[in-house]
XYZ file of C-alpha atoms in Angstrom:
325
model
C -16.629 0.880 -6.995
C -14.224 3.565 -5.850
C -10.594 3.188 -4.853
C -8.499 5.026 -2.297
C -4.725 5.284 -2.526
C -3.591 7.205 0.537
C -1.334 4.343 1.584
C 2.226 4.620 0.259
C 4.253 1.774 -1.129
C 6.607 -0.129 1.149
C 9.640 1.683 2.536
C 12.582 -0.281 3.878
C 14.384 0.853 7.014
C 17.860 -0.131 8.079
C 17.856 0.452 11.822
C 17.528 3.412 14.163
C 20.291 5.553 12.650
C 19.534 4.752 9.039
C 15.811 5.255 9.526
C 16.429 8.783 10.665
C 18.543 9.655 7.637
C 16.943 7.491 4.955
C 13.222 7.997 5.414
C 11.968 10.279 2.601
C 9.320 12.825 3.463
C 7.065 11.516 0.700
C 6.852 7.963 1.983
C 5.104 8.441 5.320
C 2.095 6.221 6.104
C -1.321 7.684 6.668
C -4.525 5.968 7.775
C -7.919 7.315 8.766
C -11.323 5.801 9.439
C -14.526 5.962 11.431
C -17.588 3.936 12.251
C -20.718 6.054 11.822
C -24.022 6.072 13.667
C -27.172 4.906 11.931
C -28.144 8.309 10.569
C -24.807 9.077 8.877
C -22.860 7.431 6.087
C -20.953 4.233 6.781
C -17.189 4.477 6.751
C -14.337 2.072 7.335
C -10.638 2.588 7.981
C -8.281 2.033 5.046
C -6.015 -0.980 5.293
C -2.670 -0.243 6.897
C -0.762 -2.876 4.905
C 1.684 -1.881 2.218
C 1.941 -3.344 -1.236
C 3.385 -6.795 -1.707
C 7.103 -7.012 -2.520
C 8.238 -8.905 -5.609
C 11.641 -10.171 -6.637
C 12.904 -8.797 -9.929
C 12.927 -10.944 -13.042
C 16.432 -9.661 -13.738
C 18.481 -6.983 -12.075
C 21.947 -5.658 -11.266
C 23.181 -3.118 -8.745
C 26.807 -2.026 -9.002
C 28.594 0.751 -7.126
C 32.141 1.798 -6.276
C 34.254 4.639 -4.972
C 37.892 5.568 -4.658
C 39.824 5.385 -1.407
C 38.289 7.662 1.194
C 34.705 7.291 0.006
C 32.714 6.411 3.203
C 30.087 3.978 1.857
C 32.168 1.848 -0.498
C 35.427 2.168 1.413
C 37.223 2.321 -1.917
C 35.864 -1.026 -3.068
C 33.605 -2.165 -5.898
C 30.354 -4.058 -5.323
C 27.912 -5.852 -7.616
C 24.689 -7.706 -6.812
C 22.435 -9.567 -9.246
C 19.017 -11.173 -9.115
C 19.265 -14.830 -8.164
C 22.440 -14.319 -6.157
C 20.689 -12.339 -3.391
C 17.737 -13.017 -1.099
C 15.753 -10.000 -2.367
C 16.095 -7.630 -5.309
C 13.021 -5.403 -5.310
C 12.108 -2.015 -6.768
C 9.004 -0.216 -5.533
C 7.621 3.158 -6.558
C 5.289 5.637 -4.913
C 1.721 5.768 -6.195
C 2.280 9.258 -7.638
C 5.430 8.102 -9.521
C 7.440 10.712 -7.618
C 9.891 8.370 -5.872
C 11.217 4.845 -5.814
C 13.118 2.535 -3.494
C 15.558 -0.198 -4.486
C 15.951 -2.854 -1.793
C 18.618 -5.546 -1.889
C 19.111 -8.141 0.826
C 22.235 -10.181 0.182
C 23.882 -12.421 2.760
C 22.914 -12.151 6.413
C 24.087 -8.786 7.683
C 24.356 -7.232 4.207
C 21.656 -5.079 2.667
C 21.514 -1.930 0.560
C 18.841 0.696 -0.077
C 18.657 3.337 -2.789
C 15.940 5.977 -2.532
C 15.473 8.636 -5.206
C 12.711 11.192 -5.623
C 11.896 14.023 -7.994
C 11.019 17.444 -6.541
C 7.599 17.662 -4.906
C 4.743 17.463 -7.387
C 6.877 15.992 -10.187
C 7.140 12.474 -11.584
C 10.368 10.602 -12.154
C 10.917 11.105 -15.868
C 12.894 9.019 -18.320
C 15.947 10.769 -19.770
C 16.208 13.265 -16.902
C 19.252 13.987 -14.753
C 18.360 15.335 -11.324
C 21.162 17.507 -9.912
C 21.489 19.092 -6.491
C 19.942 16.057 -4.808
C 20.037 15.789 -1.019
C 18.602 13.530 1.632
C 15.674 14.444 3.859
C 15.388 16.703 5.862
C 18.018 18.785 4.041
C 16.141 18.551 0.738
C 13.562 21.285 0.244
C 10.268 20.907 -1.674
C 11.976 21.944 -4.908
C 14.946 19.622 -4.498
C 15.319 16.065 -5.728
C 16.157 13.485 -3.076
C 18.892 10.848 -3.046
C 19.877 8.363 -0.345
C 22.180 5.388 -0.775
C 23.081 3.507 2.411
C 23.223 0.029 3.826
C 24.723 -2.535 6.104
C 27.855 -4.308 4.866
C 28.558 -7.565 6.685
C 27.006 -6.159 9.854
C 28.582 -2.684 9.608
C 26.134 0.177 9.070
C 27.129 2.596 6.323
C 25.137 5.798 5.997
C 25.546 9.537 5.590
C 24.680 12.251 8.092
C 24.590 14.669 5.160
C 24.980 14.126 1.459
C 24.732 15.674 -1.983
C 24.688 14.267 -5.459
C 22.733 13.552 -8.589
C 20.955 10.729 -10.383
C 19.801 10.004 -13.910
C 16.685 8.058 -14.854
C 17.847 6.567 -18.153
C 14.756 4.395 -18.590
C 11.666 3.738 -16.494
C 8.235 2.239 -17.088
C 5.412 2.301 -14.560
C 2.402 0.072 -14.068
C -0.658 0.922 -11.970
C -0.148 3.005 -8.809
C 3.564 3.526 -9.334
C 4.444 -0.127 -9.879
C 7.950 -0.019 -11.363
C 8.185 -2.494 -14.237
C 11.558 -1.520 -15.742
C 14.349 0.707 -14.455
C 17.777 1.821 -15.668
C 19.385 4.523 -13.538
C 22.760 5.843 -12.442
C 23.625 7.864 -9.349
C 26.499 9.779 -7.768
C 26.620 10.580 -4.053
C 29.015 12.634 -1.912
C 28.730 11.517 1.712
C 29.447 13.549 4.872
C 31.227 16.335 2.979
C 33.619 13.986 1.200
C 35.078 15.163 -2.113
C 35.295 11.550 -3.291
C 32.059 10.354 -4.915
C 30.328 7.015 -4.836
C 29.035 6.087 -8.278
C 26.477 3.394 -8.973
C 24.091 1.958 -11.522
C 20.933 -0.097 -11.261
C 19.197 -2.115 -13.971
C 16.013 -3.977 -13.071
C 13.107 -5.704 -14.770
C 10.226 -6.563 -12.451
C 7.423 -9.075 -13.177
C 4.508 -7.926 -15.317
C 2.208 -5.646 -13.277
C -0.489 -7.682 -11.501
C -4.169 -7.113 -12.137
C -5.782 -4.326 -10.169
C -8.336 -5.587 -7.663
C -11.954 -5.454 -8.791
C -14.452 -6.153 -6.004
C -18.242 -6.057 -5.843
C -20.942 -6.587 -3.239
C -24.634 -7.455 -3.422
C -27.292 -7.642 -0.690
C -29.948 -10.334 -0.789
C -33.438 -8.769 -0.983
C -34.789 -11.493 1.314
C -33.952 -12.175 4.955
C -35.435 -14.115 7.853
C -36.638 -13.198 11.342
C -37.043 -15.581 14.281
C -40.178 -14.557 16.197
C -40.578 -13.741 19.087
C -36.840 -13.243 19.749
C -36.591 -10.923 16.783
C -33.270 -12.332 15.575
C -32.777 -11.636 11.889
C -30.439 -13.199 9.345
C -29.457 -11.112 6.333
C -26.592 -11.296 3.859
C -25.501 -11.218 0.258
C -22.513 -12.022 -1.931
C -19.135 -10.544 -2.809
C -17.100 -10.980 -5.991
C -13.446 -10.380 -6.822
C -10.986 -10.987 -9.643
C -8.170 -12.173 -7.332
C -8.036 -13.492 -3.767
C -8.662 -10.916 -1.040
C -10.305 -10.455 2.342
C -13.432 -8.321 2.119
C -14.479 -6.290 5.164
C -18.219 -5.570 5.376
C -19.926 -3.069 7.653
C -23.571 -2.117 7.730
C -26.752 -1.141 9.520
C -30.318 -2.376 9.302
C -33.394 -0.714 10.733
C -37.140 -1.246 10.511
C -39.647 1.555 10.922
C -42.647 0.204 12.829
C -45.753 1.990 14.126
C -44.427 2.581 17.634
C -40.703 1.795 17.503
C -37.684 1.470 15.231
C -35.493 -1.574 15.931
C -31.987 -1.205 14.552
C -28.654 -3.015 14.544
C -25.176 -2.593 13.114
C -22.818 -5.302 11.928
C -19.213 -5.878 10.927
C -17.870 -9.058 9.369
C -15.259 -10.300 6.905
C -15.250 -12.924 4.188
C -12.441 -14.555 2.197
C -13.166 -13.865 -1.464
C -11.781 -15.982 -4.303
C -12.288 -15.429 -8.042
C -15.022 -17.343 -9.824
C -18.509 -17.670 -8.379
C -19.986 -15.076 -5.975
C -19.000 -15.791 -2.354
C -21.902 -15.670 0.137
C -21.831 -13.803 3.448
C -24.424 -13.440 6.200
C -24.892 -11.982 9.661
C -27.359 -12.774 12.472
C -28.544 -9.820 14.559
C -30.988 -8.655 17.173
C -32.062 -5.054 17.701
C -29.612 -2.919 19.643
C -32.352 -0.435 20.557
C -33.704 -1.229 24.042
C -37.242 -2.591 24.149
C -37.513 -3.174 20.406
C -37.388 -6.238 18.181
C -37.502 -6.923 14.467
C -40.694 -8.283 12.933
C -41.661 -9.801 9.603
C -41.904 -7.132 6.914
C -39.707 -4.657 5.052
C -36.506 -3.236 6.555
C -33.816 -0.868 5.285
C -30.232 -2.100 5.014
C -27.147 0.037 4.482
C -23.989 -1.827 3.576
C -20.419 -1.144 2.544
C -17.558 -3.422 1.490
C -13.841 -2.685 1.347
C -10.907 -4.862 0.340
C -7.163 -4.384 0.362
C -5.383 -4.850 -2.956
C -2.471 -7.044 -1.886
C -0.403 -5.936 -4.892
C -0.980 -2.178 -4.779
C -1.307 0.440 -2.009
C -5.024 0.970 -2.570
C -8.333 -0.160 -1.138
C -11.289 -1.181 -3.291
C -14.502 0.333 -1.913
C -18.065 -0.517 -2.910
C -19.372 2.709 -1.421
C -22.459 2.763 0.764
C -25.372 0.843 -0.705
C -28.921 1.176 0.596
C -31.520 -1.443 -0.206
C -34.848 -2.795 1.051
C -34.847 -6.268 2.585
C -38.032 -8.221 3.195
C -37.879 -10.178 6.453
C -39.920 -13.408 6.507
C -40.604 -15.599 9.517
C -38.104 -18.434 9.756
């Protein structure tokens, strides 16, 4: 089973203005896919969902600035897990960036986005200087954005500069941030007065990675003379998921080659194999399936609800014997 990870982790946007200034260049969604004809390999589009958000086990965000600092307005703020609606830290699959998302009371939320220079991982014990927000940050620059909405008032920077220090960080699979201790300093809109902040977070233990499998039954049935066939198999998984199945079946006969494609989905739960089946007639005009051997090509894919990846069985080709029903 292969896995694809071209989907980034969740990114949180704060509205039209903040989206424009806060969206890092490394956290853009991508999705591709195709459905192939019978003579080429089966493909299926990756899932567009992002990874599931979790509330931290424990966490604190504090920040402040002197009078004249645009984001804090000269005040001090502190938010802790349990006293807010959401306290979540998510990292990119390549461990290059992370996003802290805090939703407090209605109309109050804060977002911290930090990223190492392109091609580098966020590293414990490292201070990243010369940080800017996208698009001002170049490929060799670290990125820093701290902005939010305070009691309904948007607070964000048109331009910024600053630095941040990753004092401690541990990652799980695909950039899952398990523990984080970091400090940051941001100068907003050319101000000479800095905002200084610190974040400490412990997230739940990293969830299991999705393991998914698919099998095709070697026996199927055909209803003569209509030529309707029923074929299927089973899927397995180590945690609940929806499995998308696509495939083709064809039968080489003396004078014709009936063929059909299918697409279906099945809810998979851990434990015993979960059966799936499809009922098909030939999509080739003037042809129909008969009792005897046929060739089946199948592929299964499933979104890992906890990580930005898709489990993929790869294309499997097998012979199915069709018996009269």
